PDB file of C-alpha atoms and ligand atoms in Angstrom:
ATOM      1  CA  MET A1021       0.000   0.000   0.000  1.00 73.00           C
ATOM      2  CA  LYS A1022       1.314   3.436  -0.922  1.00 77.00           C
ATOM      3  CA  ILE A1023       0.472   6.147   1.619  1.00 83.00           C
ATOM      4  CA  LYS A1024      -0.725   9.373   0.000  1.00 88.00           C
ATOM      5  CA  SER A1025      -1.189  12.510   2.087  1.00 94.00           C
ATOM      6  CA  ASP A1026      -0.437  16.226   2.229  1.00 97.00           C
ATOM      7  CA  ILE A1027       0.725  15.841   5.840  1.00 97.00           C
ATOM      8  CA  PRO A1028       4.454  16.042   4.836  1.00 97.00           C
ATOM      9  CA  LEU A1029       3.768  19.306   2.965  1.00 97.00           C
ATOM     10  CA  ILE A1030       2.005  20.759   6.030  1.00 97.00           C
ATOM     11  CA  CYS A1031       4.893  19.618   8.283  1.00 97.00           C
ATOM     12  CA  ARG A1032       7.299  21.623   6.123  1.00 97.00           C
ATOM     13  CA  LYS A1033       5.017  24.665   6.081  1.00 97.00           C
ATOM     14  CA  LEU A1034       4.722  24.583   9.898  1.00 98.00           C
ATOM     15  CA  SER A1035       8.477  24.216  10.199  1.00 96.00           C
ATOM     16  CA  GLN A1036       9.193  27.080   7.775  1.00 96.00           C
ATOM     17  CA  ALA A1037       6.707  29.301   9.616  1.00 97.00           C
ATOM     18  CA  GLY A1038       8.512  28.641  12.928  1.00 97.00           C
ATOM     19  CA  LEU A1039       5.439  26.982  14.425  1.00 97.00           C
ATOM     20  CA  ILE A1040       7.362  23.788  15.213  1.00 96.00           C
ATOM     21  CA  VAL A1041      11.043  22.931  15.488  1.00 91.00           C
ATOM     22  CA  ALA A1042      12.812  19.573  15.387  1.00 90.00           C
ATOM     23  CA  PHE A1043      10.542  16.728  16.584  1.00 89.00           C
ATOM     24  CA  GLU A1044       7.831  19.000  17.996  1.00 91.00           C
ATOM     25  CA  GLY A1045       4.155  18.775  17.127  1.00 95.00           C
ATOM     26  CA  ASN A1046       2.059  16.179  15.352  1.00 96.00           C
ATOM     27  CA  ILE A1047      -0.514  16.079  12.577  1.00 98.00           C
ATOM     28  CA  SER A1048      -3.249  13.589  11.788  1.00 98.00           C
ATOM     29  CA  GLU A1049      -5.933  12.956   9.210  1.00 98.00           C
ATOM     30  CA  ARG A1050      -9.114  10.887   9.615  1.00 97.00           C
ATOM     31  CA  LYS A1051      -9.179   7.916   7.236  1.00 95.00           C
ATOM     32  CA  GLY A1052     -12.498   6.126   7.743  1.00 94.00           C
ATOM     33  CA  ASP A1053     -12.309   4.351  11.106  1.00 94.00           C
ATOM     34  CA  ASN A1054      -8.523   4.807  11.300  1.00 96.00           C
ATOM     35  CA  ILE A1055      -6.251   7.834  11.461  1.00 97.00           C
ATOM     36  CA  LEU A1056      -3.045   8.633   9.616  1.00 97.00           C
ATOM     37  CA  ILE A1057      -0.548  10.322  11.942  1.00 97.00           C
ATOM     38  CA  THR A1058       3.004  11.672  11.925  1.00 97.00           C
ATOM     39  CA  PRO A1059       5.756   9.481  13.403  1.00 96.00           C
ATOM     40  CA  SER A1060       7.657  10.264  16.605  1.00 94.00           C
ATOM     41  CA  GLN A1061      11.325  11.249  16.535  1.00 91.00           C
ATOM     42  CA  VAL A1062      11.435  12.436  12.924  1.00 93.00           C
ATOM     43  CA  ASN A1063      12.323  16.087  12.308  1.00 92.00           C
ATOM     44  CA  LYS A1064       9.108  17.643  10.954  1.00 91.00           C
ATOM     45  CA  SER A1065      10.949  19.451   8.164  1.00 91.00           C
ATOM     46  CA  ASP A1066      11.949  16.022   6.897  1.00 93.00           C
ATOM     47  CA  VAL A1067       8.750  13.916   7.236  1.00 95.00           C
ATOM     48  CA  GLN A1068       7.943  11.842   4.128  1.00 94.00           C
ATOM     49  CA  ALA A1069       4.680  10.072   3.251  1.00 94.00           C
ATOM     50  CA  ARG A1070       6.331   6.681   3.910  1.00 93.00           C
ATOM     51  CA  ASP A1071       7.051   7.746   7.533  1.00 94.00           C
ATOM     52  CA  LEU A1072       3.343   8.224   8.386  1.00 96.00           C
ATOM     53  CA  CYS A1073       1.558   5.599  10.502  1.00 96.00           C
ATOM     54  CA  LEU A1074      -2.022   4.374  10.171  1.00 96.00           C
ATOM     55  CA  ILE A1075      -3.519   3.594  13.579  1.00 97.00           C
ATOM     56  CA  ASN A1076      -6.902   2.302  14.753  1.00 97.00           C
ATOM     57  CA  LYS A1077      -9.233   3.642  17.465  1.00 96.00           C
ATOM     58  CA  LYS A1078      -7.257   1.811  20.163  1.00 96.00           C
ATOM     59  CA  GLY A1079      -4.005   3.460  19.048  1.00 95.00           C
ATOM     60  CA  GLU A1080      -2.630   0.218  17.574  1.00 96.00           C
ATOM     61  CA  THR A1081      -0.644   0.502  14.352  1.00 95.00           C
ATOM     62  CA  VAL A1082      -2.609  -0.946  11.434  1.00 94.00           C
ATOM     63  CA  TYR A1083      -0.096  -0.106   8.717  1.00 89.00           C
ATOM     64  CA  LYS A1084       3.273   1.574   8.351  1.00 87.00           C
ATOM     65  CA  ASN A1085       6.057   1.613   5.811  1.00 86.00           C
ATOM     66  CA  SER A1086       8.996   2.468   8.047  1.00 87.00           C
ATOM     67  CA  SER A1087      10.515   1.545  11.407  1.00 90.00           C
ATOM     68  CA  HIS A1088       9.091   4.697  13.032  1.00 91.00           C
ATOM     69  CA  GLN A1089       6.440   4.560  15.756  1.00 94.00           C
ATOM     70  CA  ALA A1090       3.233   6.626  15.672  1.00 95.00           C
ATOM     71  CA  SER A1091       3.371   9.962  17.517  1.00 95.00           C
ATOM     72  CA  SER A1092       3.334   9.744  21.310  1.00 93.00           C
ATOM     73  CA  GLU A1093       0.349  12.152  21.208  1.00 95.00           C
ATOM     74  CA  LYS A1094      -1.817   9.638  19.332  1.00 96.00           C
ATOM     75  CA  PHE A1095      -4.247   9.280  22.251  1.00 95.00           C
ATOM     76  CA  MET A1096      -4.886  13.035  22.256  1.00 96.00           C
ATOM     77  CA  HIS A1097      -5.770  12.883  18.536  1.00 97.00           C
ATOM     78  CA  LEU A1098      -8.017   9.822  19.003  1.00 97.00           C
ATOM     79  CA  ALA A1099      -9.857  11.498  21.886  1.00 95.00           C
ATOM     80  CA  ILE A1100     -10.600  14.570  19.752  1.00 96.00           C
ATOM     81  CA  TYR A1101     -11.893  12.595  16.744  1.00 97.00           C
ATOM     82  CA  GLU A1102     -14.151  10.633  19.118  1.00 96.00           C
ATOM     83  CA  VAL A1103     -15.992  13.718  20.389  1.00 96.00           C
ATOM     84  CA  GLN A1104     -15.695  16.169  17.477  1.00 97.00           C
ATOM     85  CA  LYS A1105     -17.194  14.445  14.443  1.00 96.00           C
ATOM     86  CA  LYS A1106     -16.601  17.520  12.234  1.00 97.00           C
ATOM     87  CA  ALA A1107     -12.830  17.185  12.659  1.00 98.00           C
ATOM     88  CA  SER A1108     -11.187  15.595   9.615  1.00 98.00           C
ATOM     89  CA  VAL A1109      -7.667  16.788  10.451  1.00 98.00           C
ATOM     90  CA  ILE A1110      -5.806  17.900  13.584  1.00 98.00           C
ATOM     91  CA  ILE A1111      -2.632  19.951  13.851  1.00 98.00           C
ATOM     92  CA  HIS A1112      -0.742  20.241  17.126  1.00 98.00           C
ATOM     93  CA  ALA A1113       2.197  22.684  17.015  1.00 98.00           C
ATOM     94  CA  HIS A1114       4.353  24.684  19.427  1.00 97.00           C
ATOM     95  CA  PRO A1115       3.824  28.343  18.376  1.00 98.00           C
ATOM     96  CA  PRO A1116       6.159  30.483  20.541  1.00 98.00           C
ATOM     97  CA  SER A1117       3.932  33.523  21.214  1.00 98.00           C
ATOM     98  CA  ALA A1118       0.898  31.387  22.126  1.00 98.00           C
ATOM     99  CA  ILE A1119       3.020  29.404  24.608  1.00 98.00           C
ATOM    100  CA  ALA A1120       4.603  32.607  25.967  1.00 98.00           C
ATOM    101  CA  LEU A1121       1.147  34.084  26.693  1.00 97.00           C
ATOM    102  CA  SER A1122       0.147  30.926  28.577  1.00 98.00           C
ATOM    103  CA  LEU A1123       3.268  31.331  30.745  1.00 98.00           C
ATOM    104  CA  ALA A1124       2.964  35.055  31.345  1.00 96.00           C
ATOM    105  CA  ARG A1125      -0.822  35.252  31.785  1.00 96.00           C
ATOM    106  CA  PRO A1126      -1.724  32.095  33.773  1.00 96.00           C
ATOM    107  CA  LYS A1127      -5.064  33.564  34.885  1.00 96.00           C
ATOM    108  CA  TRP A1128      -6.433  33.945  31.356  1.00 97.00           C
ATOM    109  CA  LYS A1129      -9.086  31.317  30.645  1.00 97.00           C
ATOM    110  CA  VAL A1130      -9.529  32.416  27.017  1.00 97.00           C
ATOM    111  CA  LEU A1131      -7.514  34.509  24.592  1.00 96.00           C
ATOM    112  CA  PRO A1132      -8.894  38.050  25.127  1.00 94.00           C
ATOM    113  CA  PRO A1133     -11.071  39.082  22.182  1.00 89.00           C
ATOM    114  CA  TYR A1134      -8.900  42.074  21.265  1.00 94.00           C
ATOM    115  CA  LEU A1135      -8.618  41.305  17.552  1.00 93.00           C
ATOM    116  CA  PRO A1136     -11.656  40.922  15.251  1.00 92.00           C
ATOM    117  CA  GLU A1137      -9.877  38.375  13.025  1.00 89.00           C
ATOM    118  CA  VAL A1138      -9.603  35.822  15.841  1.00 89.00           C
ATOM    119  CA  LEU A1139     -13.240  36.148  16.844  1.00 89.00           C
ATOM    120  CA  VAL A1140     -14.618  35.845  13.328  1.00 92.00           C
ATOM    121  CA  THR A1141     -12.328  33.055  12.097  1.00 94.00           C
ATOM    122  CA  LEU A1142     -11.498  31.021  15.196  1.00 95.00           C
ATOM    123  CA  GLY A1143     -14.195  31.952  17.716  1.00 93.00           C
ATOM    124  CA  GLU A1144     -13.345  31.603  21.402  1.00 94.00           C
ATOM    125  CA  VAL A1145      -9.806  30.275  21.975  1.00 97.00           C
ATOM    126  CA  PRO A1146      -9.502  28.691  25.439  1.00 98.00           C
ATOM    127  CA  PHE A1147      -6.309  28.098  27.420  1.00 98.00           C
ATOM    128  CA  VAL A1148      -6.319  24.398  28.350  1.00 98.00           C
ATOM    129  CA  PRO A1149      -4.854  23.880  31.863  1.00 96.00           C
ATOM    130  CA  TYR A1150      -1.414  22.257  31.845  1.00 96.00           C
ATOM    131  CA  THR A1151      -1.509  18.472  31.532  1.00 93.00           C
ATOM    132  CA  CYS A1152       1.540  16.285  30.935  1.00 93.00           C
ATOM    133  CA  PRO A1153       2.185  15.871  27.166  1.00 92.00           C
ATOM    134  CA  GLY A1154       2.026  12.370  25.698  1.00 89.00           C
ATOM    135  CA  THR A1155      -0.488  11.059  28.272  1.00 91.00           C
ATOM    136  CA  LYS A1156      -4.045   9.728  27.899  1.00 91.00           C
ATOM    137  CA  GLN A1157      -5.031  12.322  30.517  1.00 92.00           C
ATOM    138  CA  LEU A1158      -4.235  15.139  28.056  1.00 93.00           C
ATOM    139  CA  GLY A1159      -6.771  13.667  25.610  1.00 91.00           C
ATOM    140  CA  LYS A1160      -9.389  13.464  28.381  1.00 93.00           C
ATOM    141  CA  VAL A1161      -8.870  17.115  29.352  1.00 94.00           C
ATOM    142  CA  ILE A1162      -8.905  18.388  25.760  1.00 95.00           C
ATOM    143  CA  LYS A1163     -12.124  16.518  24.877  1.00 94.00           C
ATOM    144  CA  ASN A1164     -14.251  19.048  26.753  1.00 93.00           C
ATOM    145  CA  PHE A1165     -12.682  22.005  24.955  1.00 97.00           C
ATOM    146  CA  VAL A1166     -12.844  20.739  21.346  1.00 96.00           C
ATOM    147  CA  LYS A1167     -16.614  20.291  21.532  1.00 95.00           C
ATOM    148  CA  LYS A1168     -16.912  24.117  21.529  1.00 94.00           C
ATOM    149  CA  SER A1169     -13.641  25.419  20.058  1.00 97.00           C
ATOM    150  CA  LYS A1170     -11.645  24.710  16.909  1.00 97.00           C
ATOM    151  CA  ALA A1171      -8.451  26.351  18.221  1.00 98.00           C
ATOM    152  CA  LEU A1172      -6.949  25.840  21.693  1.00 98.00           C
ATOM    153  CA  ILE A1173      -3.808  26.963  23.495  1.00 98.00           C
ATOM    154  CA  LEU A1174      -2.308  24.169  25.625  1.00 97.00           C
ATOM    155  CA  SER A1175      -0.732  25.928  28.601  1.00 97.00           C
ATOM    156  CA  ARG A1176       3.076  25.608  28.850  1.00 97.00           C
ATOM    157  CA  HIS A1177       3.023  23.350  25.814  1.00 96.00           C
ATOM    158  CA  GLY A1178       1.604  24.492  22.468  1.00 97.00           C
ATOM    159  CA  ALA A1179      -1.573  24.896  20.477  1.00 98.00           C
ATOM    160  CA  LEU A1180      -4.058  22.653  18.696  1.00 98.00           C
ATOM    161  CA  VAL A1181      -6.499  23.242  15.855  1.00 98.00           C
ATOM    162  CA  TRP A1182      -8.939  20.985  14.026  1.00 98.00           C
ATOM    163  CA  ALA A1183     -10.585  21.536  10.641  1.00 98.00           C
ATOM    164  CA  GLU A1184     -12.091  19.775   7.657  1.00 97.00           C
ATOM    165  CA  ASP A1185      -8.863  19.926   5.618  1.00 98.00           C
ATOM    166  CA  LEU A1186      -5.138  20.342   6.194  1.00 98.00           C
ATOM    167  CA  LEU A1187      -4.630  23.731   4.514  1.00 98.00           C
ATOM    168  CA  THR A1188      -7.464  25.295   6.516  1.00 98.00           C
ATOM    169  CA  ALA A1189      -6.037  23.856   9.741  1.00 98.00           C
ATOM    170  CA  PHE A1190      -2.599  25.230   8.827  1.00 98.00           C
ATOM    171  CA  SER A1191      -4.133  28.687   8.244  1.00 98.00           C
ATOM    172  CA  PHE A1192      -5.895  28.521  11.627  1.00 98.00           C
ATOM    173  CA  MET A1193      -2.576  27.758  13.353  1.00 98.00           C
ATOM    174  CA  GLU A1194      -0.767  30.514  11.445  1.00 98.00           C
ATOM    175  CA  LEU A1195      -3.504  33.013  12.314  1.00 97.00           C
ATOM    176  CA  LEU A1196      -3.594  32.020  15.987  1.00 98.00           C
ATOM    177  CA  GLU A1197       0.159  32.560  16.359  1.00 98.00           C
ATOM    178  CA  ALA A1198       0.091  35.876  14.467  1.00 97.00           C
ATOM    179  CA  CYS A1199      -2.666  37.155  16.794  1.00 97.00           C
ATOM    180  CA  CYS A1200      -0.814  35.939  19.905  1.00 98.00           C
ATOM    181  CA  LYS A1201       2.279  37.787  18.664  1.00 97.00           C
ATOM    182  CA  VAL A1202       0.314  41.049  18.278  1.00 97.00           C
ATOM    183  CA  ILE A1203      -1.238  40.651  21.746  1.00 96.00           C
ATOM    184  CA  THR A1204       2.223  39.944  23.226  1.00 96.00           C
ATOM    185  CA  LEU A1205       3.580  43.138  21.632  1.00 96.00           C
ATOM    186  CA  GLY A1206       0.566  45.165  22.777  1.00 96.00           C
ATOM    187  CA  GLU A1207       0.841  43.831  26.339  1.00 93.00           C
ATOM    188  CA  ALA A1208       4.525  44.773  26.412  1.00 94.00           C
ATOM    189  CA  MET A1209       3.762  48.335  25.260  1.00 95.00           C
ATOM    190  CA  GLY A1210       1.014  49.135  27.755  1.00 92.00           C
ATOM    191  CA  LYS A1211      -2.625  48.611  28.632  1.00 90.00           C
ATOM    192  CA  ILE A1212      -4.721  47.220  25.769  1.00 93.00           C
ATOM    193  CA  LYS A1213      -8.186  48.734  25.296  1.00 91.00           C
ATOM    194  CA  PRO A1214     -10.668  45.898  24.675  1.00 91.00           C
ATOM    195  CA  LEU A1215     -13.390  45.994  22.031  1.00 92.00           C
ATOM    196  CA  THR A1216     -16.679  47.358  23.357  1.00 93.00           C
ATOM    197  CA  GLN A1217     -19.672  45.050  23.941  1.00 92.00           C
ATOM    198  CA  LYS A1218     -21.402  46.671  20.966  1.00 94.00           C
ATOM    199  CA  GLU A1219     -18.413  45.952  18.716  1.00 93.00           C
ATOM    200  CA  LEU A1220     -18.275  42.373  20.006  1.00 91.00           C
ATOM    201  CA  ARG A1221     -21.985  41.888  19.244  1.00 90.00           C
ATOM    202  CA  THR A1222     -21.471  43.174  15.669  1.00 92.00           C
ATOM    203  CA  LEU A1223     -18.576  40.752  15.175  1.00 88.00           C
ATOM    204  CA  SER A1224     -20.508  37.780  16.548  1.00 85.00           C
ATOM    205  CA  LYS A1225     -23.072  38.302  13.768  1.00 85.00           C
ATOM    206  CA  LEU A1226     -20.312  37.959  11.136  1.00 82.00           C
ATOM    207  CA  LYS A1227     -19.316  34.462  12.275  1.00 69.00           C
TER     208      LYS A1227
HETATM  209 ZN1   ZN X1424       3.502  19.023  21.876  1.00 53.60          ZN
END
């Protein structure tokens, strides 16, 4: 069987955009009852289609073409697909500004709605409380958030988006990090004036 997927292309785009470095992050795609997922311990700028692993709902490898193991975050991906039926792809990356905000603003429950672009395109972006990466517990915690949100910041760790296709998911991740960077700059310069309730109501109608 020859594995065909745009996941390697998206890995390179994430790497070039500085959203992941080295072995960080993982990407998956729903394939019927199984999921195709990136391998662990392969530099993302170098992932090839033959390195991807097909796993079942239990996390067992159904098919692979290389000696690599499926990503250690496979249980997080499986948990999300189980509860969010609209998700066809998931990207987990380590965008620096999003992580920095989770470190510097531990009391924030959601990304403040300062920028209209985030609200209209991503909706509410919650900060998921820190949970050890690579554990089944992380999947359990994230489940509750992905029912409502398509973009999440994982405190002290990274960010996660789901979408119906890989390019859209990549754009969501790129947008999330760009907005976090602007908020970080604004926070460093002084007090940010939030949007008014009236402006927020107008934006919510555009969604
Ligand atoms: Zn991670």
